[in-house]
Short mmCIF file of C-alpha atoms in Angstrom, two decimals:
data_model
loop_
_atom_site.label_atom_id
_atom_site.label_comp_id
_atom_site.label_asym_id
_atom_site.label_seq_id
_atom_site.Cartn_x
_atom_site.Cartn_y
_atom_site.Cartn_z
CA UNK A 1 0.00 0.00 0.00
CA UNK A 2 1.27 4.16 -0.69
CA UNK A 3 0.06 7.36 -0.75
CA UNK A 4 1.34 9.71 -3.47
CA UNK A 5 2.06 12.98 -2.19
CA UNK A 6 3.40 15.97 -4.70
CA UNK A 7 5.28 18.84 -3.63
CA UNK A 8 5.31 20.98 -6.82
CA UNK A 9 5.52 18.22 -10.01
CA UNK A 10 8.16 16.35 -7.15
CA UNK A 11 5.94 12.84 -5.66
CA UNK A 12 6.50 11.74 -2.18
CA UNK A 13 5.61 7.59 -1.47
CA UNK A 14 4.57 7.07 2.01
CA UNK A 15 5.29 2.67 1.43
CA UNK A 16 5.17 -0.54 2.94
CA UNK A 17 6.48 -2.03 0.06
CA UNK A 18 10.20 -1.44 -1.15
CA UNK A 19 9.56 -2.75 -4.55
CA UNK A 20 11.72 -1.57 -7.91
CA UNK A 21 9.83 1.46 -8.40
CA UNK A 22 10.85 2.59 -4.95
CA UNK A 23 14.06 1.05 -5.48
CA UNK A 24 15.17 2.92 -8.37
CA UNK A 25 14.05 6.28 -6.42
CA UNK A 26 16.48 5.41 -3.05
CA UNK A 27 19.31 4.71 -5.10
CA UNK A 28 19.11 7.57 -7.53
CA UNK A 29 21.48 10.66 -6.55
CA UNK A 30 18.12 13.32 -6.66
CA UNK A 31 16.31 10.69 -4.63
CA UNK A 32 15.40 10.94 -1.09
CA UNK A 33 14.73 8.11 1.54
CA UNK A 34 12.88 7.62 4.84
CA UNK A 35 12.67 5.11 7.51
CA UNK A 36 12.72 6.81 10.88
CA UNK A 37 9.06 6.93 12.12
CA UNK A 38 9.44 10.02 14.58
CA UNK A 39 8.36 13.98 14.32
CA UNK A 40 11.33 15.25 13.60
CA UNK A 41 12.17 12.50 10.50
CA UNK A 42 8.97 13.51 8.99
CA UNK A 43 9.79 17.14 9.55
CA UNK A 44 13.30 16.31 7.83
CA UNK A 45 11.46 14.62 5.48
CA UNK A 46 9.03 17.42 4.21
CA UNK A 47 12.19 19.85 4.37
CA UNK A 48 13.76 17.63 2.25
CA UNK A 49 10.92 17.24 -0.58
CA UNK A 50 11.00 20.78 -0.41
CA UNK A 51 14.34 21.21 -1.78
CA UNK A 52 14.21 21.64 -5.89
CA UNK A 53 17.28 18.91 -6.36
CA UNK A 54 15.24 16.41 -5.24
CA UNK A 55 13.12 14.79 -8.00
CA UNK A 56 11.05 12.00 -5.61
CA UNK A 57 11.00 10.66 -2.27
CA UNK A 58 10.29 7.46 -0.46
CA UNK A 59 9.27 7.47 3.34
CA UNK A 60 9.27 3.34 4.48
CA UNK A 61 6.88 2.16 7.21
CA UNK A 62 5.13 -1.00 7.70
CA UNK A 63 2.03 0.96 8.86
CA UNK A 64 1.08 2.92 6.27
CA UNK A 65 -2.20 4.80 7.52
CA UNK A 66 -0.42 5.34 10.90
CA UNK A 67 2.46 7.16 8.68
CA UNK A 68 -0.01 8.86 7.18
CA UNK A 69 -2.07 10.26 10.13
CA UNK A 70 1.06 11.43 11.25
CA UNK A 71 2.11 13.17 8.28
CA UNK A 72 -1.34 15.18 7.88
CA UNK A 73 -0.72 16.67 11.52
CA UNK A 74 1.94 18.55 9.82
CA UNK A 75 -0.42 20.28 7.54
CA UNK A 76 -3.54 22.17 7.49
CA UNK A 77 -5.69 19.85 5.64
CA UNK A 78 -8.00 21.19 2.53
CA UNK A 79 -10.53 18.91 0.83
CA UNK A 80 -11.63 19.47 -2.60
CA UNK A 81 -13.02 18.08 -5.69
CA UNK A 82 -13.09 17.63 -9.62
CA UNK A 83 -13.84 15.68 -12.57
CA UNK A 84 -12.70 14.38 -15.65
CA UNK A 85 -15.71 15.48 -18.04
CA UNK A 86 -16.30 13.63 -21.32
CA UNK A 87 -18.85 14.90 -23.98
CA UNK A 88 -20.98 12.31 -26.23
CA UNK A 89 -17.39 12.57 -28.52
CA UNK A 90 -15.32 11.50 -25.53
CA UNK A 91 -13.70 14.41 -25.57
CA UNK A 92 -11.94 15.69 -22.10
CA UNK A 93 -12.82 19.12 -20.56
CA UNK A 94 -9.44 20.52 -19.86
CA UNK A 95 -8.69 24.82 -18.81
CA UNK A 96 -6.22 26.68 -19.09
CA UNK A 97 -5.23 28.16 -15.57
CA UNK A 98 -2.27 30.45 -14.46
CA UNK A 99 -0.07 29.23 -17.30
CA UNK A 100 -1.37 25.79 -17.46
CA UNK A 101 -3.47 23.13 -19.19
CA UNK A 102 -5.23 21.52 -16.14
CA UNK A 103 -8.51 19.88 -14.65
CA UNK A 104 -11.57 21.58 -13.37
CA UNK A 105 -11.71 21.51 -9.49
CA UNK A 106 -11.99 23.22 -5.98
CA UNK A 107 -12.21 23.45 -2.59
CA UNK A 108 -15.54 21.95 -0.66
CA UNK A 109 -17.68 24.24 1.01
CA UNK A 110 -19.11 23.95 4.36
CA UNK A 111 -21.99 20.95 4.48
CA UNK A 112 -21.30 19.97 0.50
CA UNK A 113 -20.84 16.83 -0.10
CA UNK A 114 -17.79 15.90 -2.12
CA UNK A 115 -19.82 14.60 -5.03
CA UNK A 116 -22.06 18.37 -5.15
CA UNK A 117 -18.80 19.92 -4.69
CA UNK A 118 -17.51 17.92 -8.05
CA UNK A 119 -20.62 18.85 -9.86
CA UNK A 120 -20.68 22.43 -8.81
CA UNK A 121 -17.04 23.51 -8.70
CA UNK A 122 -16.88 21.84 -12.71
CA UNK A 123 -19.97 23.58 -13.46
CA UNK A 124 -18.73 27.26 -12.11
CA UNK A 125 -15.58 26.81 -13.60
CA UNK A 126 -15.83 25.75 -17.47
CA UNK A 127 -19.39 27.35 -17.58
CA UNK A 128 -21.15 23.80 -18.69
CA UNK A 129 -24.41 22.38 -16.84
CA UNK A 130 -26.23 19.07 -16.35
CA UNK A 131 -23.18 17.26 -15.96
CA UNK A 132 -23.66 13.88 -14.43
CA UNK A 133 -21.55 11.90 -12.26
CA UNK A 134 -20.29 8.55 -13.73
CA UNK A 135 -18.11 6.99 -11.24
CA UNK A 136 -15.57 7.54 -8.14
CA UNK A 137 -11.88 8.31 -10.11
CA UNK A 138 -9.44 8.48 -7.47
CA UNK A 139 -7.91 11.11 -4.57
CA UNK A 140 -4.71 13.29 -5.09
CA UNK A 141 -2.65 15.00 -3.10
CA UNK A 142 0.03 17.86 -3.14
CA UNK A 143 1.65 20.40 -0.41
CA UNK A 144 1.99 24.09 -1.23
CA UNK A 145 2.03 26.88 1.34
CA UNK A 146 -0.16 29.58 1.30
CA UNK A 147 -0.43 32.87 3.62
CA UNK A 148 2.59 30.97 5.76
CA UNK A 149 0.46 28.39 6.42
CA UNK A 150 1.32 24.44 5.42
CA UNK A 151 -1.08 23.26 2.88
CA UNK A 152 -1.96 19.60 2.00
CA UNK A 153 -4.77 19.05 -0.27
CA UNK A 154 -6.89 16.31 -0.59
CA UNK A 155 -8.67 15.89 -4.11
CA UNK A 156 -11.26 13.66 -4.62
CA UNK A 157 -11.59 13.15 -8.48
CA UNK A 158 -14.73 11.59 -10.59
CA UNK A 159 -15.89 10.48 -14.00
CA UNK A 160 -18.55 12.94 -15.25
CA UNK A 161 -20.31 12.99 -18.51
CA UNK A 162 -21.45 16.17 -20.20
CA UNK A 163 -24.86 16.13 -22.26
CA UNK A 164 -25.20 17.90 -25.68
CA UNK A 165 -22.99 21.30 -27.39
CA UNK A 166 -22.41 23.25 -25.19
CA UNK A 167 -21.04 26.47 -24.66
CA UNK A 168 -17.53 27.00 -22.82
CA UNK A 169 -17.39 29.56 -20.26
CA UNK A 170 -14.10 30.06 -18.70
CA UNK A 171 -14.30 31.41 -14.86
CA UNK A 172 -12.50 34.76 -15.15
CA UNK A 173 -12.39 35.05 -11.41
CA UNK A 174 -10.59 31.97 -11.07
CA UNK A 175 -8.14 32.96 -12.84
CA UNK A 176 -9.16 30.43 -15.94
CA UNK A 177 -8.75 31.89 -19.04
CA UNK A 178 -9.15 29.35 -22.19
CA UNK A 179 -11.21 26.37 -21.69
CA UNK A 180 -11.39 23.10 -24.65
CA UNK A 181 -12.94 20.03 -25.48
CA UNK A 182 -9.63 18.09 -26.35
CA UNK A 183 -9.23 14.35 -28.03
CA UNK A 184 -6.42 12.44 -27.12
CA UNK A 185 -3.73 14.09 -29.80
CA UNK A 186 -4.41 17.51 -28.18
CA UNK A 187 -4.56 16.04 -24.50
CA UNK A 188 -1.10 14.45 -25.32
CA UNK A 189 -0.07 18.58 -26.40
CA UNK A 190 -1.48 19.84 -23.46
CA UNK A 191 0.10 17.44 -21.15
CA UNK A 192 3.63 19.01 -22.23
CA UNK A 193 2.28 22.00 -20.19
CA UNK A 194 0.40 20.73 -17.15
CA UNK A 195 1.17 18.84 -14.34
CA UNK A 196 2.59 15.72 -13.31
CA UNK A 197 -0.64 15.35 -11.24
CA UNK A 198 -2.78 15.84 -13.73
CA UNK A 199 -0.73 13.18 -15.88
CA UNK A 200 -1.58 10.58 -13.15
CA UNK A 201 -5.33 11.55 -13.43
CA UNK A 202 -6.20 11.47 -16.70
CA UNK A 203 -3.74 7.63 -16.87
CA UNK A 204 -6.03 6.79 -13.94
#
């Protein structure tokens, strides 16, 4: 079992398993590894992954989810939720936002449930309606400070399927400012300019 955790486009496995992919990461020289189970190695650890020479990390426990529980407490914790959003074409409903080709998402409000939250923050951003739920995707997560506080971000992703021609509506105030229906060749150009996140995602 691991949980993927990105700092910037840099992923951080919290493992029970030491298997070649993990392997490969210990033993390369921009690699970092983990085994102490204590405050200050996860500390050391989250200093480290913030460094920009290190490309990956892997932090080793046996007990994953109680690595894991301990790891949040370092962190203000932010839920949120999007969707990958096909049309009748099977196209894929990507925006363009601060200088990047991404997916449509955001943060939960107060008494949403994650699945409205999906719906609604898909709906405000790209400017589409009706869109329908078609299955749980999977959950991301990535650090980033913000207002000198320590972020970690938990995105729950879904299928969604979008009804009809309709019009594209980029949220301004989001800070969105080119959204596209986009096939596979154009996904495959856009993913030269997005994250390695979003990479996972739409592979998922």
């Amino acid at each position: 079992m691991r949980y993927k955790i990105y700092f910037g486009n840099h992923p951080l496995f919290l493992t029970n398993e030491l298997d070649p992919e993990m392997n490969e990461i210990m033993h390369h020289d921009d690699g970092v590894y983990m085994d102490e189970f204590s405050n200050s190695g996860i500390k050391s650890m989250i200093h480290e992954m913030k460094l920009p020479q290190h490309h990956a990390g892997v932090f080793y426990h046996e007990d994953v989810e109680k690595l894991f529980k301990a790891f949040r407490k370092h962190f203000e914790i932010v839920t949120a939720a999007g969707g990958v959003v096909r049309n009748e074409q099977e196209n894929v409903l990507m925006i363009f936002r601060r200088g990047k080709w991404d997916l449509p998402k955001g943060k939960l409000d107060k008494g949403e449930s994650i699945e409205d939250c999906a719906i609604r923050e898909v709906e405000e951003e790209t400017g589409i309606r009706d869109t329908a739920l078609a299955g749980t995707l999977m959950t991301t997560f990535h650090v980033y400070d913000e207002f000198g506080k320590h972020i970690l971000k938990e995105t729950h992703w879904f299928n969604m399927k979008s009804p009809g021609i309709q019009t594209l509506v980029p949220q301004e105030a989001e800070q969105i400012s080119a959204s596209e229906w986009a096939g596979k060749e154009r996904i495959d150009e856009m993913l030269t300019n997005s994250y390695q996140l979003v990479k996972d995602i739409l592979r998922a």
